[in-house]
């Protein structure tokens, strides 16, 4: 069966009271079984338990060129949230390609920009992008948190995750956090990440496994990649923490912002799979360019080796992108004042 060219918008937001892990629920369809969903868009907010924007449970088939623009949330402890698909299961070939999540995700346990949980042995996620904000907050500390810009949690399988991008933000550090995935897998390639971590400082005795870009590995299971052909902006993806037990694992290549924007990565990423636009980060091919996707890819150009959590020097910001004017404001102009693409930093005096 095929579902194509549909848009969900208007009307009431959706409350889905499906609280069984073996069932999935979404704004569009509950389950995909060797079927195809293509060119569909969800604009309706979803609130439930195991929920997503496009499809609930996937067991074989293809989802392509779909977009979630809505807020998806499940604030109860341990439940899963995703922009496109809640869970991929089974041994059938399941493919998600050229999909975009632009909605904010809020989960009490596990949240993934494209997929929350993969246990299926033949899954491929390619040329997808997340630009939404991902939040995982729960009160039961015995339940593990997973957050990933593309896939949150992967259980016992090694899916193909390639040519994806995450330019969204994380506003809380999960127990297992990754710009692409919150689980440790080795089958990742050609992924690009420049997320901003908006977290509070992390304190306490629990071990936090934080991986800037591709994966998080627990202490007993770490599989380094043979080739670091994934890339993350180390000036934007820095993590502000206060915990001696935090483990930072990186199987990707850290880059300065200038080395990632425009066509800087075109020698490593093919034009068949990526769109390169002057002055901003690259985007997976197949995702339509729009003011929203362009704004999400706008960089700030900090002084070399400075990060968003340690800005000491003046810096610059783009004022035009693809012919569109970009206006900047500062929430604290006495600290950072922006005028005509130039940001002037005034550091507080000692003791302030």
mmCIF file of C-alpha atoms in Angstrom:
data_model
loop_
_atom_site.group_PDB
_atom_site.id
_atom_site.type_symbol
_atom_site.label_atom_id
_atom_site.label_comp_id
_atom_site.label_asym_id
_atom_site.label_seq_id
_atom_site.Cartn_x
_atom_site.Cartn_y
_atom_site.Cartn_z
ATOM 1 C CA UNK A 1 0.000 0.000 0.000
ATOM 2 C CA UNK A 2 1.082 3.588 -0.627
ATOM 3 C CA UNK A 3 0.214 6.830 1.171
ATOM 4 C CA UNK A 4 1.408 9.927 -0.632
ATOM 5 C CA UNK A 5 1.022 13.699 -0.902
ATOM 6 C CA UNK A 6 -0.941 14.258 2.307
ATOM 7 C CA UNK A 7 -0.780 17.115 4.791
ATOM 8 C CA UNK A 8 -2.187 17.145 8.320
ATOM 9 C CA UNK A 9 -2.973 20.651 9.557
ATOM 10 C CA UNK A 10 -5.643 22.705 11.236
ATOM 11 C CA UNK A 11 -8.145 21.343 13.708
ATOM 12 C CA UNK A 12 -7.365 20.096 17.195
ATOM 13 C CA UNK A 13 -4.024 18.779 18.355
ATOM 14 C CA UNK A 14 -3.880 15.025 18.854
ATOM 15 C CA UNK A 15 -3.843 13.172 22.193
ATOM 16 C CA UNK A 16 -2.889 9.510 21.762
ATOM 17 C CA UNK A 17 -3.359 7.358 24.860
ATOM 18 C CA UNK A 18 -1.504 4.290 23.615
ATOM 19 C CA UNK A 19 0.744 3.201 26.476
ATOM 20 C CA UNK A 20 1.916 -0.211 25.257
ATOM 21 C CA UNK A 21 5.461 -0.392 23.899
ATOM 22 C CA UNK A 22 4.481 -2.966 21.276
ATOM 23 C CA UNK A 23 2.094 -0.456 19.707
ATOM 24 C CA UNK A 24 3.077 2.784 18.055
ATOM 25 C CA UNK A 25 1.004 5.826 17.349
ATOM 26 C CA UNK A 26 1.437 8.930 15.244
ATOM 27 C CA UNK A 27 -0.472 11.783 13.680
ATOM 28 C CA UNK A 28 -0.645 9.982 10.310
ATOM 29 C CA UNK A 29 -0.518 6.161 10.664
ATOM 30 C CA UNK A 30 -0.055 3.767 13.569
ATOM 31 C CA UNK A 31 1.910 1.058 11.747
ATOM 32 C CA UNK A 32 3.860 0.617 8.504
ATOM 33 C CA UNK A 33 4.199 -2.997 7.317
ATOM 34 C CA UNK A 34 6.085 -3.316 4.030
ATOM 35 C CA UNK A 35 4.313 -0.211 2.808
ATOM 36 C CA UNK A 36 5.311 3.189 1.428
ATOM 37 C CA UNK A 37 4.683 6.677 2.789
ATOM 38 C CA UNK A 38 5.992 9.529 0.681
ATOM 39 C CA UNK A 39 5.651 13.312 0.455
ATOM 40 C CA UNK A 40 3.536 13.654 3.603
ATOM 41 C CA UNK A 41 3.675 16.481 6.164
ATOM 42 C CA UNK A 42 2.427 16.673 9.746
ATOM 43 C CA UNK A 43 1.585 20.057 11.272
ATOM 44 C CA UNK A 44 -0.502 18.759 14.210
ATOM 45 C CA UNK A 45 0.995 18.603 17.709
ATOM 46 C CA UNK A 46 0.921 15.112 19.231
ATOM 47 C CA UNK A 47 0.807 14.248 22.935
ATOM 48 C CA UNK A 48 0.865 10.621 24.075
ATOM 49 C CA UNK A 49 3.133 7.771 25.105
ATOM 50 C CA UNK A 50 4.986 6.029 22.230
ATOM 51 C CA UNK A 51 4.411 8.634 19.542
ATOM 52 C CA UNK A 52 5.809 10.194 16.381
ATOM 53 C CA UNK A 53 4.829 12.673 13.700
ATOM 54 C CA UNK A 54 4.445 10.401 10.651
ATOM 55 C CA UNK A 55 4.336 6.700 11.650
ATOM 56 C CA UNK A 56 4.232 4.707 14.871
ATOM 57 C CA UNK A 57 5.706 1.228 14.357
ATOM 58 C CA UNK A 58 7.628 0.315 11.186
ATOM 59 C CA UNK A 59 8.231 -3.274 10.040
ATOM 60 C CA UNK A 60 9.514 -3.030 6.506
ATOM 61 C CA UNK A 61 8.817 -0.503 3.796
ATOM 62 C CA UNK A 62 9.924 2.991 2.846
ATOM 63 C CA UNK A 63 9.211 6.441 4.225
ATOM 64 C CA UNK A 64 10.559 9.222 2.026
ATOM 65 C CA UNK A 65 10.315 12.981 1.587
ATOM 66 C CA UNK A 66 8.189 13.405 4.724
ATOM 67 C CA UNK A 67 8.283 16.314 7.179
ATOM 68 C CA UNK A 68 7.190 16.836 10.757
ATOM 69 C CA UNK A 69 6.735 20.486 11.747
ATOM 70 C CA UNK A 70 4.787 19.853 14.947
ATOM 71 C CA UNK A 71 5.642 19.447 18.618
ATOM 72 C CA UNK A 72 5.681 15.781 19.688
ATOM 73 C CA UNK A 73 5.737 15.031 23.391
ATOM 74 C CA UNK A 74 5.450 12.241 25.923
ATOM 75 C CA UNK A 75 6.441 13.550 29.318
ATOM 76 C CA UNK A 76 5.816 10.354 31.305
ATOM 77 C CA UNK A 77 8.929 8.455 32.431
ATOM 78 C CA UNK A 78 10.351 5.922 29.996
ATOM 79 C CA UNK A 79 8.264 6.722 26.927
ATOM 80 C CA UNK A 80 9.520 7.320 23.377
ATOM 81 C CA UNK A 81 9.118 10.258 21.013
ATOM 82 C CA UNK A 82 10.314 10.856 17.434
ATOM 83 C CA UNK A 83 9.784 13.282 14.608
ATOM 84 C CA UNK A 84 9.118 10.648 11.932
ATOM 85 C CA UNK A 85 8.877 7.053 13.306
ATOM 86 C CA UNK A 86 8.608 5.855 16.898
ATOM 87 C CA UNK A 87 10.164 2.376 16.384
ATOM 88 C CA UNK A 88 11.645 0.129 13.667
ATOM 89 C CA UNK A 89 11.350 -3.606 14.335
ATOM 90 C CA UNK A 90 11.635 -6.946 12.511
ATOM 91 C CA UNK A 91 14.054 -8.185 9.850
ATOM 92 C CA UNK A 92 12.364 -6.637 6.826
ATOM 93 C CA UNK A 93 14.179 -3.855 5.004
ATOM 94 C CA UNK A 94 13.019 -0.559 6.504
ATOM 95 C CA UNK A 95 14.225 2.611 4.805
ATOM 96 C CA UNK A 96 13.720 6.222 5.865
ATOM 97 C CA UNK A 97 15.203 8.732 3.466
ATOM 98 C CA UNK A 98 15.041 12.455 2.699
ATOM 99 C CA UNK A 99 12.886 13.214 5.745
ATOM 100 C CA UNK A 100 12.959 16.329 7.926
ATOM 101 C CA UNK A 101 12.021 16.938 11.545
ATOM 102 C CA UNK A 102 11.484 20.610 12.310
ATOM 103 C CA UNK A 103 9.316 20.097 15.382
ATOM 104 C CA UNK A 104 10.367 20.224 19.035
ATOM 105 C CA UNK A 105 10.463 16.848 20.806
ATOM 106 C CA UNK A 106 9.888 16.395 24.531
ATOM 107 C CA UNK A 107 10.154 12.966 26.138
ATOM 108 C CA UNK A 108 10.273 11.478 29.593
ATOM 109 C CA UNK A 109 12.819 8.945 28.393
ATOM 110 C CA UNK A 110 13.840 8.561 24.748
ATOM 111 C CA UNK A 111 13.690 11.115 21.924
ATOM 112 C CA UNK A 112 15.092 10.927 18.381
ATOM 113 C CA UNK A 113 14.823 13.537 15.654
ATOM 114 C CA UNK A 114 13.887 10.929 13.039
ATOM 115 C CA UNK A 115 13.520 7.586 14.925
ATOM 116 C CA UNK A 116 13.282 6.897 18.652
ATOM 117 C CA UNK A 117 14.204 3.191 18.781
ATOM 118 C CA UNK A 118 15.622 0.654 16.310
ATOM 119 C CA UNK A 119 15.694 -3.089 16.990
ATOM 120 C CA UNK A 120 15.109 -4.161 13.376
ATOM 121 C CA UNK A 121 18.095 -5.805 11.703
ATOM 122 C CA UNK A 122 17.758 -4.210 8.254
ATOM 123 C CA UNK A 123 17.184 -0.506 8.792
ATOM 124 C CA UNK A 124 18.621 2.338 6.721
ATOM 125 C CA UNK A 125 18.358 6.006 7.637
ATOM 126 C CA UNK A 126 19.799 8.267 4.970
ATOM 127 C CA UNK A 127 19.694 11.898 3.845
ATOM 128 C CA UNK A 128 17.512 12.974 6.769
ATOM 129 C CA UNK A 129 17.827 16.132 8.865
ATOM 130 C CA UNK A 130 16.738 17.330 12.295
ATOM 131 C CA UNK A 131 16.451 21.032 13.119
ATOM 132 C CA UNK A 132 14.122 20.682 16.120
ATOM 133 C CA UNK A 133 14.938 21.047 19.820
ATOM 134 C CA UNK A 134 15.180 17.752 21.722
ATOM 135 C CA UNK A 135 14.399 17.508 25.437
ATOM 136 C CA UNK A 136 14.511 14.414 27.649
ATOM 137 C CA UNK A 137 13.462 14.837 31.263
ATOM 138 C CA UNK A 138 12.287 12.201 33.691
ATOM 139 C CA UNK A 139 12.073 11.688 37.437
ATOM 140 C CA UNK A 140 12.777 7.941 37.653
ATOM 141 C CA UNK A 141 16.598 7.761 37.544
ATOM 142 C CA UNK A 142 16.532 3.967 37.114
ATOM 143 C CA UNK A 143 15.241 4.459 33.565
ATOM 144 C CA UNK A 144 17.928 5.313 31.031
ATOM 145 C CA UNK A 145 17.563 8.439 28.936
ATOM 146 C CA UNK A 146 18.538 8.424 25.255
ATOM 147 C CA UNK A 147 18.572 11.399 22.926
ATOM 148 C CA UNK A 148 19.808 11.510 19.343
ATOM 149 C CA UNK A 149 19.545 14.039 16.573
ATOM 150 C CA UNK A 150 18.650 11.249 14.122
ATOM 151 C CA UNK A 151 18.140 8.033 16.166
ATOM 152 C CA UNK A 152 17.850 7.975 19.952
ATOM 153 C CA UNK A 153 18.371 4.309 20.869
ATOM 154 C CA UNK A 154 19.587 1.247 18.960
ATOM 155 C CA UNK A 155 19.181 -2.191 20.484
ATOM 156 C CA UNK A 156 21.471 -5.043 19.476
ATOM 157 C CA UNK A 157 21.601 -4.247 15.742
ATOM 158 C CA UNK A 158 23.795 -2.177 13.452
ATOM 159 C CA UNK A 159 21.613 -0.087 11.119
ATOM 160 C CA UNK A 160 23.011 1.956 8.265
ATOM 161 C CA UNK A 161 22.937 5.639 9.176
ATOM 162 C CA UNK A 162 24.522 7.750 6.473
ATOM 163 C CA UNK A 163 24.441 11.237 4.939
ATOM 164 C CA UNK A 164 22.291 12.737 7.690
ATOM 165 C CA UNK A 165 22.539 16.109 9.422
ATOM 166 C CA UNK A 166 21.538 17.426 12.830
ATOM 167 C CA UNK A 167 21.383 21.180 13.360
ATOM 168 C CA UNK A 168 18.883 21.044 16.197
ATOM 169 C CA UNK A 169 19.613 21.660 19.862
ATOM 170 C CA UNK A 170 19.571 19.648 23.080
ATOM 171 C CA UNK A 171 18.371 21.493 26.156
ATOM 172 C CA UNK A 172 19.233 18.772 28.658
ATOM 173 C CA UNK A 173 22.068 16.267 28.730
ATOM 174 C CA UNK A 174 20.632 12.759 28.687
ATOM 175 C CA UNK A 175 22.336 9.709 30.177
ATOM 176 C CA UNK A 176 23.117 8.734 26.579
ATOM 177 C CA UNK A 177 23.284 11.605 24.143
ATOM 178 C CA UNK A 178 24.501 11.867 20.561
ATOM 179 C CA UNK A 179 24.269 14.441 17.825
ATOM 180 C CA UNK A 180 23.340 11.565 15.498
ATOM 181 C CA UNK A 181 22.537 8.656 17.846
ATOM 182 C CA UNK A 182 22.522 8.041 21.577
ATOM 183 C CA UNK A 183 23.748 4.456 21.119
ATOM 184 C CA UNK A 184 27.115 3.081 20.122
ATOM 185 C CA UNK A 185 27.199 1.690 16.569
ATOM 186 C CA UNK A 186 29.926 1.490 13.956
ATOM 187 C CA UNK A 187 27.848 1.706 10.763
ATOM 188 C CA UNK A 188 27.774 5.505 10.620
ATOM 189 C CA UNK A 189 29.232 7.499 7.758
ATOM 190 C CA UNK A 190 29.068 10.901 6.086
ATOM 191 C CA UNK A 191 26.977 12.492 8.843
ATOM 192 C CA UNK A 192 27.276 16.161 9.825
ATOM 193 C CA UNK A 193 26.420 17.755 13.174
ATOM 194 C CA UNK A 194 26.452 21.275 14.578
ATOM 195 C CA UNK A 195 24.017 21.178 17.510
ATOM 196 C CA UNK A 196 23.976 23.586 20.421
ATOM 197 C CA UNK A 197 23.769 21.998 23.863
ATOM 198 C CA UNK A 198 21.596 24.269 25.974
ATOM 199 C CA UNK A 199 21.968 22.198 29.107
ATOM 200 C CA UNK A 200 22.407 23.172 32.674
ATOM 201 C CA UNK A 201 25.598 21.958 34.309
ATOM 202 C CA UNK A 202 25.586 18.236 34.991
ATOM 203 C CA UNK A 203 26.300 17.236 38.562
ATOM 204 C CA UNK A 204 25.897 14.130 40.668
ATOM 205 C CA UNK A 205 27.239 10.589 40.791
ATOM 206 C CA UNK A 206 25.569 9.006 37.768
ATOM 207 C CA UNK A 207 27.860 8.350 34.819
ATOM 208 C CA UNK A 208 26.931 10.360 31.766
ATOM 209 C CA UNK A 209 27.946 8.985 28.359
ATOM 210 C CA UNK A 210 28.093 11.963 26.036
ATOM 211 C CA UNK A 211 29.138 11.642 22.416
ATOM 212 C CA UNK A 212 29.335 14.881 20.508
ATOM 213 C CA UNK A 213 28.366 13.562 17.151
ATOM 214 C CA UNK A 214 27.836 9.948 16.307
ATOM 215 C CA UNK A 215 27.352 7.617 19.249
ATOM 216 C CA UNK A 216 27.467 7.083 22.956
ATOM 217 C CA UNK A 217 29.195 3.997 24.320
ATOM 218 C CA UNK A 218 28.766 2.514 27.758
ATOM 219 C CA UNK A 219 31.976 1.613 29.571
ATOM 220 C CA UNK A 220 31.765 -2.090 28.758
ATOM 221 C CA UNK A 221 30.977 -1.615 25.070
ATOM 222 C CA UNK A 222 32.989 0.738 22.930
ATOM 223 C CA UNK A 223 33.570 0.085 19.222
ATOM 224 C CA UNK A 224 35.793 2.756 17.656
ATOM 225 C CA UNK A 225 35.219 3.446 14.001
ATOM 226 C CA UNK A 226 38.031 2.609 11.610
ATOM 227 C CA UNK A 227 37.504 5.820 9.636
ATOM 228 C CA UNK A 228 36.268 9.134 10.976
ATOM 229 C CA UNK A 229 34.259 10.252 7.946
ATOM 230 C CA UNK A 230 31.612 11.983 10.055
ATOM 231 C CA UNK A 231 32.016 15.623 11.052
ATOM 232 C CA UNK A 232 30.947 17.889 13.893
ATOM 233 C CA UNK A 233 31.484 21.558 14.654
ATOM 234 C CA UNK A 234 33.531 21.550 17.843
ATOM 235 C CA UNK A 235 33.029 25.306 18.287
ATOM 236 C CA UNK A 236 29.222 24.949 18.447
ATOM 237 C CA UNK A 237 28.843 21.435 19.888
ATOM 238 C CA UNK A 238 30.822 22.005 23.054
ATOM 239 C CA UNK A 239 29.278 20.754 26.292
ATOM 240 C CA UNK A 240 29.289 22.716 29.535
ATOM 241 C CA UNK A 241 29.504 20.222 32.372
ATOM 242 C CA UNK A 242 30.427 19.918 36.012
ATOM 243 C CA UNK A 243 30.938 16.207 36.585
ATOM 244 C CA UNK A 244 34.166 14.268 36.930
ATOM 245 C CA UNK A 245 32.401 11.087 35.847
ATOM 246 C CA UNK A 246 31.245 12.321 32.449
ATOM 247 C CA UNK A 247 32.656 10.260 29.580
ATOM 248 C CA UNK A 248 33.067 12.101 26.284
ATOM 249 C CA UNK A 249 33.447 9.661 23.375
ATOM 250 C CA UNK A 250 34.114 10.834 19.842
ATOM 251 C CA UNK A 251 34.311 8.665 16.737
ATOM 252 C CA UNK A 252 34.051 11.607 14.368
ATOM 253 C CA UNK A 253 36.232 14.402 13.061
ATOM 254 C CA UNK A 254 36.035 17.672 15.042
ATOM 255 C CA UNK A 255 36.048 20.717 12.777
ATOM 256 C CA UNK A 256 36.222 24.488 13.105
ATOM 257 C CA UNK A 257 33.144 26.285 11.769
ATOM 258 C CA UNK A 258 34.955 27.793 8.773
ATOM 259 C CA UNK A 259 35.930 24.290 7.661
ATOM 260 C CA UNK A 260 32.314 23.091 7.531
ATOM 261 C CA UNK A 261 30.286 25.834 5.812
ATOM 262 C CA UNK A 262 29.760 26.480 2.126
ATOM 263 C CA UNK A 263 31.573 23.909 -0.002
ATOM 264 C CA UNK A 264 34.307 23.243 2.570
ATOM 265 C CA UNK A 265 33.220 19.599 2.994
ATOM 266 C CA UNK A 266 32.588 18.916 -0.706
ATOM 267 C CA UNK A 267 35.772 16.866 -0.989
ATOM 268 C CA UNK A 268 34.429 14.501 1.704
ATOM 269 C CA UNK A 269 30.681 14.603 0.972
ATOM 270 C CA UNK A 270 29.312 14.018 -2.535
ATOM 271 C CA UNK A 271 27.140 16.520 -4.385
ATOM 272 C CA UNK A 272 24.822 13.600 -5.145
ATOM 273 C CA UNK A 273 23.925 13.361 -1.462
ATOM 274 C CA UNK A 274 24.475 16.916 -0.201
ATOM 275 C CA UNK A 275 23.501 20.500 -1.005
ATOM 276 C CA UNK A 276 26.259 23.072 -0.439
ATOM 277 C CA UNK A 277 25.168 26.691 0.010
ATOM 278 C CA UNK A 278 27.511 29.632 0.461
ATOM 279 C CA UNK A 279 27.893 30.754 4.061
ATOM 280 C CA UNK A 280 25.895 27.982 5.798
ATOM 281 C CA UNK A 281 26.248 24.323 6.752
ATOM 282 C CA UNK A 282 25.494 21.645 4.111
ATOM 283 C CA UNK A 283 22.110 19.927 3.899
ATOM 284 C CA UNK A 284 21.217 16.393 2.737
ATOM 285 C CA UNK A 285 19.991 16.374 -0.860
ATOM 286 C CA UNK A 286 16.284 15.719 -1.295
ATOM 287 C CA UNK A 287 15.185 17.974 1.569
ATOM 288 C CA UNK A 288 13.629 21.143 0.095
ATOM 289 C CA UNK A 289 15.421 24.401 0.777
ATOM 290 C CA UNK A 290 13.259 26.899 2.655
ATOM 291 C CA UNK A 291 13.745 29.900 4.959
ATOM 292 C CA UNK A 292 13.340 27.505 7.907
ATOM 293 C CA UNK A 293 16.010 25.031 6.777
ATOM 294 C CA UNK A 294 18.344 27.844 5.771
ATOM 295 C CA UNK A 295 18.037 29.605 9.127
ATOM 296 C CA UNK A 296 18.710 26.342 10.962
ATOM 297 C CA UNK A 297 22.012 26.011 9.085
ATOM 298 C CA UNK A 298 23.313 29.524 9.778
ATOM 299 C CA UNK A 299 26.663 29.455 11.619
ATOM 300 C CA UNK A 300 28.295 31.965 13.883
ATOM 301 C CA UNK A 301 31.961 32.528 13.199
ATOM 302 C CA UNK A 302 33.796 32.513 16.495
ATOM 303 C CA UNK A 303 37.491 33.193 16.847
ATOM 304 C CA UNK A 304 39.531 30.053 16.200
ATOM 305 C CA UNK A 305 39.476 27.537 19.072
ATOM 306 C CA UNK A 306 36.797 29.433 21.037
ATOM 307 C CA UNK A 307 33.436 27.732 21.675
ATOM 308 C CA UNK A 308 29.907 28.887 22.442
ATOM 309 C CA UNK A 309 30.602 28.263 26.128
ATOM 310 C CA UNK A 310 33.809 30.272 26.198
ATOM 311 C CA UNK A 311 33.432 33.349 23.990
ATOM 312 C CA UNK A 312 36.092 35.923 24.780
ATOM 313 C CA UNK A 313 36.631 37.675 21.441
ATOM 314 C CA UNK A 314 34.443 39.582 19.008
ATOM 315 C CA UNK A 315 32.929 37.454 16.242
ATOM 316 C CA UNK A 316 30.846 37.722 13.069
ATOM 317 C CA UNK A 317 27.431 36.470 11.938
ATOM 318 C CA UNK A 318 25.950 36.237 8.417
ATOM 319 C CA UNK A 319 23.531 38.991 7.356
ATOM 320 C CA UNK A 320 22.356 37.475 4.057
ATOM 321 C CA UNK A 321 21.699 33.843 3.131
ATOM 322 C CA UNK A 322 20.569 32.833 -0.371
ATOM 323 C CA UNK A 323 19.344 36.371 -1.012
ATOM 324 C CA UNK A 324 17.423 36.534 2.277
ATOM 325 C CA UNK A 325 18.229 39.183 4.867
ATOM 326 C CA UNK A 326 19.109 37.835 8.309
ATOM 327 C CA UNK A 327 18.581 40.114 11.306
ATOM 328 C CA UNK A 328 20.208 39.371 14.658
ATOM 329 C CA UNK A 329 19.275 40.484 18.173
ATOM 330 C CA UNK A 330 21.008 39.854 21.472
ATOM 331 C CA UNK A 331 19.210 38.990 24.706
ATOM 332 C CA UNK A 332 22.067 40.638 26.617
ATOM 333 C CA UNK A 333 23.335 43.540 24.488
ATOM 334 C CA UNK A 334 25.476 44.787 27.360
ATOM 335 C CA UNK A 335 27.495 41.560 27.004
ATOM 336 C CA UNK A 336 27.130 40.855 23.266
ATOM 337 C CA UNK A 337 26.084 43.724 20.997
ATOM 338 C CA UNK A 338 25.370 42.890 17.336
ATOM 339 C CA UNK A 339 25.449 45.415 14.508
ATOM 340 C CA UNK A 340 25.798 44.840 10.741
ATOM 341 C CA UNK A 341 27.089 41.294 11.139
ATOM 342 C CA UNK A 342 29.655 42.134 13.813
ATOM 343 C CA UNK A 343 29.256 40.969 17.413
ATOM 344 C CA UNK A 344 31.111 42.922 20.058
ATOM 345 C CA UNK A 345 31.837 41.064 23.276
ATOM 346 C CA UNK A 346 32.100 42.986 26.561
ATOM 347 C CA UNK A 347 33.248 40.680 29.303
ATOM 348 C CA UNK A 348 32.034 41.384 32.846
ATOM 349 C CA UNK A 349 34.562 42.867 35.215
ATOM 350 C CA UNK A 350 36.202 40.595 37.767
ATOM 351 C CA UNK A 351 33.761 39.622 40.474
ATOM 352 C CA UNK A 352 30.652 40.456 38.442
#
